[in-house]
Tab-separated table of C-alpha atoms in Angstrom:
chain	number	residue	atom	x	y	z
A	259	MET	CA	0.112	-0.032	0.067
A	260	ALA	CA	1.408	3.548	-0.817
A	261	ASP	CA	2.456	5.623	1.794
A	262	ARG	CA	-0.120	8.170	2.643
A	263	THR	CA	1.770	10.239	5.154
A	264	LEU	CA	0.774	13.603	5.341
A	265	SER	CA	3.769	15.826	3.781
A	266	ILE	CA	4.527	19.373	4.932
A	267	ASN	CA	6.633	21.370	2.765
A	268	ALA	CA	9.996	22.754	4.436
A	269	PRO	CA	10.943	26.283	4.071
A	270	GLY	CA	13.502	25.646	1.725
A	271	ASP	CA	10.994	23.512	-0.499
A	272	PRO	CA	10.436	25.009	-3.924
A	273	ARG	CA	6.828	23.850	-3.506
A	274	ALA	CA	6.162	26.365	-0.613
A	275	VAL	CA	4.144	29.376	-1.376
A	276	ASP	CA	5.943	32.459	-0.548
A	277	PRO	CA	4.946	36.171	-0.706
A	278	GLY	CA	6.994	36.587	-3.990
A	279	SER	CA	5.208	33.587	-5.641
A	280	THR	CA	2.781	33.839	-8.593
A	281	ASP	CA	-0.185	33.551	-6.496
A	282	ALA	CA	0.776	36.199	-4.349
A	283	SER	CA	1.579	38.596	-7.219
A	284	SER	CA	-1.916	37.538	-8.710
A	285	ALA	CA	-3.736	38.288	-5.351
A	286	ALA	CA	-1.759	41.751	-5.043
A	287	ALA	CA	-3.063	42.682	-8.547
A	288	LYS	CA	-6.245	41.830	-8.050
A	289	ALA	CA	-6.558	43.894	-4.884
A	290	GLY	CA	-5.010	46.736	-6.723
A	291	ARG	CA	-7.543	46.467	-9.538
A	292	SER	CA	-10.593	46.230	-6.894
A	293	SER	CA	-8.891	49.264	-5.373
A	294	ARG	CA	-8.820	51.316	-8.671
A	295	LEU	CA	-12.545	50.292	-9.503
A	296	HIS	CA	-13.848	51.616	-6.264
A	297	THR	CA	-12.251	54.788	-6.746
A	298	ILE	CA	-13.498	55.276	-10.127
A	299	LEU	CA	-16.978	54.294	-8.939
A	300	ARG	CA	-16.626	56.855	-6.199
A	301	ALA	CA	-15.586	59.632	-8.844
A	302	LEU	CA	-18.302	58.765	-11.203
A	303	SER	CA	-21.168	58.261	-8.720
A	304	PRO	CA	-21.674	61.928	-8.216
A	305	ILE	CA	-21.395	62.724	-11.899
A	306	ALA	CA	-24.257	59.995	-12.786
A	307	VAL	CA	-26.446	61.828	-10.266
A	308	LEU	CA	-25.894	64.962	-11.998
A	309	VAL	CA	-26.533	63.605	-15.450
A	310	LEU	CA	-29.758	61.650	-14.332
A	311	TRP	CA	-30.720	65.004	-12.527
A	312	GLN	CA	-30.254	66.863	-15.892
A	313	VAL	CA	-31.978	64.434	-18.087
A	314	GLY	CA	-35.042	64.108	-15.572
A	315	SER	CA	-34.979	68.086	-15.722
A	316	ALA	CA	-35.052	68.102	-19.302
A	317	MET	CA	-37.890	65.530	-19.799
A	318	GLY	CA	-39.977	67.299	-17.229
A	319	ILE	CA	-39.863	64.563	-14.610
A	320	ILE	CA	-38.604	66.950	-12.254
A	321	PRO	CA	-40.170	70.499	-11.940
A	322	GLN	CA	-37.893	73.254	-12.398
A	323	ASP	CA	-39.566	75.672	-9.866
A	324	LYS	CA	-38.663	73.057	-7.244
A	325	LEU	CA	-35.537	71.287	-8.317
A	326	PRO	CA	-33.634	73.597	-10.763
A	327	ALA	CA	-31.394	71.608	-13.212
A	328	PRO	CA	-27.709	71.663	-12.673
A	329	SER	CA	-27.289	73.532	-15.804
A	330	LEU	CA	-29.818	76.315	-14.516
A	331	ILE	CA	-27.867	76.340	-10.951
A	332	ALA	CA	-24.687	76.924	-12.907
A	333	GLU	CA	-25.985	79.729	-14.823
A	334	ALA	CA	-27.358	81.386	-11.551
A	335	GLY	CA	-23.807	80.852	-10.369
A	336	TRP	CA	-21.946	82.447	-13.138
A	337	GLU	CA	-24.755	85.583	-12.728
A	338	VAL	CA	-23.864	86.233	-9.187
A	339	LEU	CA	-20.245	85.931	-9.942
A	340	GLY	CA	-20.133	88.176	-12.835
A	341	ASN	CA	-22.183	90.983	-11.017
A	342	GLY	CA	-20.066	90.794	-7.974
A	343	GLN	CA	-22.673	89.723	-5.524
A	344	LEU	CA	-20.689	86.365	-4.798
A	345	LEU	CA	-17.837	87.535	-3.981
A	346	ASP	CA	-18.866	90.109	-1.628
A	347	ALA	CA	-21.234	87.624	-0.060
A	348	ILE	CA	-18.346	85.080	0.522
A	349	ALA	CA	-16.241	87.850	1.817
A	350	ALA	CA	-18.791	88.754	4.554
A	351	SER	CA	-19.736	85.276	5.455
A	352	ALA	CA	-15.939	84.057	5.789
A	353	GLN	CA	-15.293	87.463	7.980
A	354	ARG	CA	-18.054	86.297	10.216
A	355	VAL	CA	-17.085	82.478	10.561
A	356	ALA	CA	-13.368	83.859	11.137
A	357	ILE	CA	-14.351	86.051	14.047
A	358	GLY	CA	-16.990	83.751	15.499
A	359	LEU	CA	-14.507	80.650	15.079
A	360	THR	CA	-11.530	82.497	16.717
A	361	ILE	CA	-13.791	83.302	19.707
A	362	GLY	CA	-15.093	79.812	20.034
A	363	VAL	CA	-11.435	78.231	19.703
A	364	ALA	CA	-10.242	80.460	22.301
A	365	VAL	CA	-12.846	79.961	25.089
A	366	GLY	CA	-13.542	76.348	24.195
A	367	ILE	CA	-9.879	75.060	24.074
A	368	GLY	CA	-9.249	77.593	27.276
A	369	LEU	CA	-12.105	75.706	29.145
A	370	GLY	CA	-11.099	72.448	28.268
A	371	LEU	CA	-7.505	72.910	29.442
A	372	LEU	CA	-8.859	74.253	32.853
A	373	VAL	CA	-11.565	71.434	32.876
A	374	GLY	CA	-9.055	68.636	32.045
A	375	LEU	CA	-6.036	69.896	34.307
A	376	SER	CA	-8.218	70.669	37.439
A	377	LYS	CA	-10.707	68.802	39.387
A	378	PHE	CA	-11.885	71.692	41.170
A	379	ALA	CA	-12.576	73.495	37.587
A	380	ASP	CA	-14.166	70.347	36.612
A	381	SER	CA	-16.645	70.379	39.402
A	382	ALA	CA	-17.307	74.168	39.109
A	383	ILE	CA	-17.359	74.668	35.122
A	384	ASP	CA	-18.515	71.389	33.708
A	385	PRO	CA	-22.045	71.312	34.925
A	386	ASN	CA	-22.662	74.662	33.758
A	387	MET	CA	-20.859	73.932	30.406
A	388	GLN	CA	-23.283	70.778	29.852
A	389	ALA	CA	-26.665	72.695	30.853
A	390	ILE	CA	-25.647	75.402	28.066
A	391	ARG	CA	-24.796	72.588	25.782
A	392	ALA	CA	-28.277	71.213	26.336
A	393	LEU	CA	-30.083	74.503	25.156
A	394	PRO	CA	-31.146	74.359	21.424
A	395	LEU	CA	-28.750	76.552	19.605
A	396	PHE	CA	-31.270	78.138	17.083
A	397	GLY	CA	-33.599	78.628	19.921
A	398	LEU	CA	-31.280	81.405	21.383
A	399	ILE	CA	-31.811	83.559	18.399
A	400	PRO	CA	-34.720	85.691	19.585
A	401	LEU	CA	-32.753	86.071	23.020
A	402	PHE	CA	-29.552	87.171	21.095
A	403	ILE	CA	-31.653	89.910	18.990
A	404	LEU	CA	-33.024	91.128	22.255
A	405	TRP	CA	-29.644	91.414	23.922
A	406	PHE	CA	-27.341	92.561	21.011
A	407	GLY	CA	-29.790	93.848	18.129
A	408	ILE	CA	-29.895	92.803	14.866
A	409	GLY	CA	-26.285	93.929	13.923
A	410	GLU	CA	-22.914	91.730	13.708
A	411	MET	CA	-22.888	90.767	17.174
A	412	PRO	CA	-25.662	88.133	17.304
A	413	LYS	CA	-24.479	86.499	14.336
A	414	VAL	CA	-20.817	86.284	15.370
A	415	LEU	CA	-21.913	85.060	19.082
A	416	LEU	CA	-24.095	82.453	17.517
A	417	VAL	CA	-21.023	81.034	15.521
A	418	SER	CA	-18.884	81.129	18.679
A	419	LEU	CA	-21.334	79.274	20.724
A	420	GLY	CA	-21.649	76.573	17.914
A	421	ALA	CA	-17.974	76.061	17.664
A	422	LEU	CA	-17.001	76.260	21.398
A	423	PHE	CA	-18.645	72.980	22.491
A	424	PRO	CA	-16.773	70.514	20.063
A	425	LEU	CA	-13.402	72.073	21.259
A	426	TYR	CA	-14.272	72.301	24.917
A	427	LEU	CA	-15.486	68.592	24.932
A	428	ASN	CA	-12.633	67.145	22.952
A	429	THR	CA	-9.615	69.053	24.677
A	430	SER	CA	-11.034	68.272	28.180
A	431	ALA	CA	-11.393	64.507	27.312
A	432	ALA	CA	-8.242	64.282	25.472
A	433	ILE	CA	-6.342	65.638	28.679
A	434	ARG	CA	-7.899	63.375	30.829
A	435	GLN	CA	-6.848	60.645	28.732
A	436	ILE	CA	-3.029	61.554	28.832
A	437	ASP	CA	-1.096	58.750	30.812
A	438	GLY	CA	-0.681	60.072	34.358
A	439	ARG	CA	2.955	57.999	34.249
A	440	LEU	CA	4.124	60.486	31.771
A	441	VAL	CA	3.124	63.504	33.938
A	442	GLU	CA	4.649	62.035	36.786
A	443	THR	CA	8.026	61.268	34.846
A	444	ALA	CA	7.992	64.897	33.760
A	445	ARG	CA	7.707	65.987	37.560
A	446	VAL	CA	10.512	63.780	38.509
A	447	LEU	CA	12.695	65.191	35.900
A	448	GLY	CA	11.982	68.664	37.175
A	449	PHE	CA	9.647	70.237	34.735
A	450	SER	CA	7.491	73.010	35.832
A	451	ARG	CA	3.843	72.853	35.571
A	452	LEU	CA	3.858	75.365	32.694
A	453	THR	CA	6.528	73.130	31.027
A	454	THR	CA	4.443	69.994	31.287
A	455	ILE	CA	1.313	71.581	29.758
A	456	ARG	CA	3.438	73.243	26.886
A	457	ASP	CA	5.684	70.239	26.151
A	458	LEU	CA	3.844	67.182	27.076
A	459	VAL	CA	0.026	67.855	27.817
A	460	ILE	CA	-0.924	70.167	24.662
A	461	PRO	CA	1.177	68.143	22.277
A	462	GLY	CA	-0.569	64.727	23.508
A	463	ALA	CA	-4.039	66.131	23.117
A	464	MET	CA	-3.338	67.930	19.880
A	465	PRO	CA	-4.703	65.090	17.427
A	466	GLN	CA	-8.176	65.146	19.404
A	467	ILE	CA	-8.354	68.866	19.710
A	468	LEU	CA	-7.892	68.848	15.827
A	469	VAL	CA	-10.879	66.496	15.315
A	470	GLY	CA	-12.864	69.074	17.703
A	471	LEU	CA	-11.581	71.572	15.316
A	472	ARG	CA	-13.136	69.899	12.415
A	473	GLN	CA	-16.236	69.340	14.171
A	474	ALA	CA	-16.320	72.989	15.380
A	475	LEU	CA	-15.732	74.323	11.428
A	476	ALA	CA	-18.675	72.233	10.367
A	477	ILE	CA	-21.061	73.363	13.123
A	478	ALA	CA	-19.697	77.157	12.594
A	479	TRP	CA	-20.851	76.792	8.851
A	480	LEU	CA	-24.362	75.474	9.868
A	481	SER	CA	-24.722	78.243	12.474
A	482	LEU	CA	-23.744	80.843	9.873
A	483	ILE	CA	-26.485	79.775	7.854
A	484	VAL	CA	-29.215	80.327	10.281
A	485	ALA	CA	-27.425	83.452	11.846
A	486	GLU	CA	-27.384	85.001	8.431
A	487	GLN	CA	-31.235	84.989	8.483
A	488	ILE	CA	-31.229	87.855	11.039
A	489	ALA	CA	-32.058	90.929	9.034
A	490	ALA	CA	-28.542	90.529	7.129
A	491	THR	CA	-27.698	92.871	4.725
A	492	SER	CA	-24.534	90.908	3.361
A	493	GLY	CA	-23.407	87.611	3.315
A	494	LEU	CA	-24.329	84.070	1.553
A	495	GLY	CA	-27.417	84.104	3.646
A	496	TYR	CA	-28.450	87.728	2.621
A	497	LEU	CA	-28.017	86.382	-0.932
A	498	ILE	CA	-30.047	83.294	-0.450
A	499	ASN	CA	-32.898	85.327	1.328
A	500	ASN	CA	-32.910	87.891	-1.553
A	501	ALA	CA	-33.408	84.996	-4.077
A	502	ARG	CA	-36.104	83.613	-2.175
A	503	ASP	CA	-37.909	86.992	-2.533
A	504	PHE	CA	-37.629	86.708	-6.012
A	505	LEU	CA	-38.418	82.978	-6.314
A	506	ARG	CA	-34.812	82.418	-7.549
A	507	THR	CA	-34.570	78.749	-6.624
A	508	ASP	CA	-31.536	78.259	-8.687
A	509	ILE	CA	-29.618	81.069	-6.693
A	510	ILE	CA	-30.740	79.285	-3.639
A	511	PHE	CA	-29.329	76.260	-4.383
A	512	PHE	CA	-26.129	77.775	-5.644
A	513	GLY	CA	-25.629	79.641	-2.409
A	514	LEU	CA	-26.205	76.228	-0.557
A	515	ILE	CA	-23.762	74.665	-2.716
A	516	VAL	CA	-21.113	77.512	-1.863
A	517	TYR	CA	-21.847	76.932	1.739
A	518	ALA	CA	-21.006	73.120	1.525
A	519	ALA	CA	-17.793	74.096	-0.510
A	520	LEU	CA	-16.396	76.542	1.749
A	521	GLY	CA	-17.111	74.102	4.496
A	522	LEU	CA	-15.168	71.116	2.840
A	523	ILE	CA	-12.239	73.637	2.060
A	524	THR	CA	-11.962	74.570	5.668
A	525	ASP	CA	-12.050	70.946	6.778
A	526	ALA	CA	-9.546	70.071	3.958
A	527	ILE	CA	-7.256	72.734	5.443
A	528	VAL	CA	-7.504	71.480	9.258
A	529	ARG	CA	-6.991	67.604	7.842
A	530	ALA	CA	-3.609	69.092	6.168
A	531	LEU	CA	-3.063	70.540	9.628
A	532	GLU	CA	-3.608	67.203	11.610
A	533	ARG	CA	-1.390	65.374	9.281
A	534	TYR	CA	1.403	67.921	9.457
A	535	THR	CA	1.222	68.074	13.377
A	536	THR	CA	0.862	64.151	13.786
A	537	ARG	CA	3.461	63.150	11.278
A	538	TYR	CA	5.986	62.009	13.858
A	539	GLN	CA	3.322	59.896	15.436
A	540	ASN	CA	2.603	58.119	12.319
A	541	ARG	CA	5.928	56.934	11.464
């Protein structure tokens, strides 16, 4: 009877499969083709939606007064760009976001540092912050108008308040998660409290702080859309309100697209900053 003992290939056996074999190369090539296919699909998917949207509008399936065709929205965009309204509106809105975000970043990170570093501050500040966070942000608009009028102040403060909480929560949580042994080692080595915070605590918390900044940017633009409904005379919100009065749905859609584009651009900037500041951690 033939010997049917199970044979196991030795590492040096030419029959053993190694990473450089034909099978491994074929698997890697197949994975590469699959990845490229998914990338192409992701790129073509929005284009397919636009084409179907345009065709549906041309055939009368999609009503133009409710959902204008992409070509009409593009023409409206060219119109407001040509007469200078778009650039003026973007400048006014960007200024409000910049001022509001600066205030929100300063207050949010400052309070997050206090709460994360001090149990006393945590007990004194955090309950009040959580209570304010539970309030509906846009429900504060009437109160802001009564307190600050209908000028720039309520718009900027609404943006600040929206941006504040993601930074506060992420900063305080990141500081609490820092390994206490590292802080103790810094103390043993003679680091001052300020040096420990500057060279250990803040760099350690920076990745999560930047996540909070990305969230704050998204909420800042969302808050601005509502804030610019408060008797605005400039900005993208004013452009959209003015278009509503004249039943220009195409300009309204274009204004919303500009809002989204500005949000994506600022998010990409923060993501690039995040990759730069954490480049040593990823090596």
